[in-house]
Amino acid sequence: MANHKSSIKRIRQSAKRRLENRYWAKTSRTAVRRIRKMTDKAEAAAALPKVEQLLDRLGRKNIISKNKAANLKSKLARHINSLG
């Protein structure tokens, strides 16, 4: 077990951050999967801006990398354009 006050605080901080990062990672995965599952182009196009906004925010906060956010947004846009 940690003996220094700073290391005890660091353990608390990292545990809190881990939970928050897990929450946002799961939320974003669910949102992306939901759009990929959609078959109606209009419905998917209406849902896309919210998911893009979420991915941009996670990229800015370094929960996921900016490139991963951009790649996911691009793939979702291509998926929506491929819907008939």
Coordinates of N, CA, C and O in Angstrom, one line a residue, residues 23-76:
Y23 N -16.7 4.9 -18.9 CA -18.1 5.3 -19.2 C -18.1 5.9 -20.5 O -19.0 5.6 -21.4
W24 N -17.2 6.9 -20.9 CA -17.3 7.6 -22.1 C -16.9 6.6 -23.3 O -17.5 6.7 -24.4
A25 N -16.0 5.7 -23.1 CA -15.7 4.7 -24.1 C -16.9 3.9 -24.4 O -17.2 3.6 -25.6
K26 N -17.5 3.4 -23.4 CA -18.7 2.5 -23.6 C -19.8 3.3 -24.3 O -20.5 2.8 -25.2
T27 N -20.0 4.5 -23.9 CA -21.1 5.4 -24.5 C -20.8 5.6 -25.9 O -21.8 5.5 -26.8
S28 N -19.6 5.9 -26.3 CA -19.3 6.2 -27.7 C -19.4 4.9 -28.5 O -19.9 4.9 -29.7
R29 N -18.9 3.8 -28.0 CA -19.1 2.5 -28.7 C -20.5 2.2 -29.0 O -20.9 1.8 -30.1
T30 N -21.4 2.4 -28.0 CA -22.8 2.1 -28.2 C -23.4 3.0 -29.2 O -24.2 2.5 -30.0
A31 N -23.1 4.3 -29.2 CA -23.6 5.2 -30.2 C -23.2 4.9 -31.6 O -24.0 4.9 -32.5
V32 N -21.9 4.5 -31.7 CA -21.4 4.1 -33.1 C -22.1 2.8 -33.6 O -22.6 2.7 -34.7
R33 N -22.3 1.9 -32.7 CA -22.9 0.6 -33.1 C -24.4 0.8 -33.4 O -24.9 0.2 -34.4
R34 N -25.0 1.7 -32.7 CA -26.4 2.0 -33.0 C -26.6 2.6 -34.4 O -27.5 2.2 -35.2
I35 N -25.7 3.5 -34.8 CA -25.8 4.1 -36.2 C -25.4 3.0 -37.2 O -26.1 2.9 -38.3
R36 N -24.4 2.2 -36.9 CA -24.1 1.1 -37.9 C -25.2 0.1 -38.1 O -25.3 -0.4 -39.2
K37 N -26.0 0.0 -37.1 CA -27.1 -1.0 -37.2 C -28.3 -0.5 -38.0 O -29.2 -1.2 -38.5
M38 N -28.4 0.9 -38.1 CA -29.6 1.5 -38.8 C -29.6 1.2 -40.2 O -28.5 1.1 -40.9
T39 N -30.8 1.0 -40.8 CA -30.9 0.7 -42.2 C -31.6 1.9 -42.9 O -31.6 1.9 -44.2
D40 N -32.3 2.8 -42.2 CA -32.9 3.9 -42.8 C -32.0 5.1 -42.9 O -31.4 5.5 -41.9
K41 N -31.8 5.6 -44.1 CA -30.7 6.6 -44.4 C -31.1 7.9 -43.7 O -30.2 8.5 -43.1
A42 N -32.4 8.3 -43.7 CA -32.8 9.6 -43.1 C -32.6 9.5 -41.6 O -32.1 10.5 -41.0
E43 N -33.0 8.4 -41.0 CA -32.8 8.2 -39.5 C -31.3 8.3 -39.1 O -31.0 8.9 -38.1
A44 N -30.5 7.6 -39.9 CA -29.1 7.5 -39.6 C -28.4 8.9 -39.7 O -27.6 9.4 -38.9
A45 N -28.9 9.6 -40.8 CA -28.3 11.0 -41.0 C -28.7 11.9 -40.0 O -27.9 12.8 -39.6
A46 N -29.9 11.7 -39.4 CA -30.4 12.6 -38.3 C -29.6 12.3 -37.0 O -29.4 13.3 -36.2
A47 N -29.2 11.1 -36.8 CA -28.5 10.7 -35.6 C -27.0 11.0 -35.7 O -26.3 11.1 -34.6
L48 N -26.4 11.2 -36.9 CA -25.0 11.4 -37.1 C -24.4 12.6 -36.4 O -23.4 12.5 -35.7
P49 N -25.0 13.8 -36.5 CA -24.4 15.0 -35.9 C -24.2 14.8 -34.4 O -23.1 15.3 -33.9
K50 N -25.1 14.2 -33.6 CA -24.9 14.0 -32.2 C -23.7 13.1 -31.9 O -22.9 13.4 -31.0
V51 N -23.6 12.0 -32.7 CA -22.5 11.1 -32.5 C -21.1 11.8 -32.9 O -20.1 11.6 -32.2
E52 N -21.1 12.5 -34.0 CA -19.9 13.3 -34.4 C -19.5 14.2 -33.3 O -18.3 14.4 -33.0
Q53 N -20.5 14.9 -32.7 CA -20.2 15.9 -31.6 C -19.6 15.1 -30.4 O -18.6 15.6 -29.8
L54 N -20.1 14.0 -30.1 CA -19.6 13.2 -29.0 C -18.1 12.8 -29.3 O -17.3 12.9 -28.4
L55 N -17.9 12.3 -30.5 CA -16.5 11.8 -30.8 C -15.5 13.0 -30.8 O -14.4 12.8 -30.4
D56 N -16.0 14.1 -31.3 CA -15.1 15.3 -31.3 C -14.7 15.7 -29.9 O -13.6 16.0 -29.6
R57 N -15.7 15.7 -29.0 CA -15.4 16.0 -27.6 C -14.5 15.1 -27.0 O -13.5 15.5 -26.3
L58 N -14.7 13.8 -27.2 CA -13.8 12.8 -26.6 C -12.4 12.9 -27.2 O -11.4 12.7 -26.5
G59 N -12.3 13.3 -28.5 CA -11.0 13.5 -29.1 C -10.3 14.7 -28.5 O -9.0 14.7 -28.3
R60 N -11.0 15.8 -28.3 CA -10.4 17.0 -27.7 C -9.9 16.7 -26.3 O -8.9 17.2 -25.8
K61 N -10.6 15.9 -25.5 CA -10.2 15.6 -24.1 C -9.3 14.4 -24.0 O -9.0 14.0 -22.9
N62 N -8.8 13.9 -25.1 CA -7.8 12.8 -25.2 C -8.3 11.5 -24.5 O -7.6 10.7 -24.0
I63 N -9.7 11.3 -24.5 CA -10.2 10.0 -24.1 C -10.0 9.0 -25.2 O -9.6 7.9 -24.9
I64 N -10.2 9.5 -26.4 CA -9.7 8.7 -27.6 C -8.9 9.7 -28.4 O -9.0 10.9 -28.2
S65 N -8.0 9.2 -29.3 CA -7.2 10.1 -30.0 C -8.0 10.9 -31.1 O -9.0 10.4 -31.5
K66 N -7.5 12.0 -31.5 CA -8.2 12.8 -32.5 C -8.3 12.1 -33.8 O -9.3 12.1 -34.5
N67 N -7.2 11.3 -34.1 CA -7.3 10.5 -35.4 C -8.3 9.4 -35.3 O -9.0 9.2 -36.3
K68 N -8.5 8.8 -34.2 CA -9.5 7.7 -34.0 C -10.9 8.3 -34.2 O -11.8 7.8 -34.8
A69 N -11.1 9.5 -33.6 CA -12.4 10.2 -33.7 C -12.7 10.5 -35.2 O -13.8 10.3 -35.6
A70 N -11.7 11.0 -35.8 CA -11.8 11.4 -37.3 C -12.1 10.1 -38.1 O -13.0 10.1 -39.0
N71 N -11.4 9.0 -37.8 CA -11.6 7.8 -38.6 C -13.0 7.2 -38.3 O -13.7 6.8 -39.3
L72 N -13.5 7.3 -37.1 CA -14.9 6.8 -36.8 C -15.9 7.6 -37.5 O -16.9 7.1 -38.1
K73 N -15.7 8.9 -37.5 CA -16.7 9.8 -38.2 C -16.7 9.6 -39.7 O -17.8 9.5 -40.3
S74 N -15.5 9.4 -40.2 CA -15.5 9.1 -41.7 C -16.1 7.8 -42.0 O -16.9 7.7 -43.0
K75 N -15.9 6.8 -41.2 CA -16.5 5.5 -41.5 C -18.0 5.5 -41.4 O -18.8 4.9 -42.2
L76 N -18.5 6.3 -40.4 CA -19.9 6.4 -40.2 C -20.6 7.2 -41.4 O -21.6 6.8 -41.8

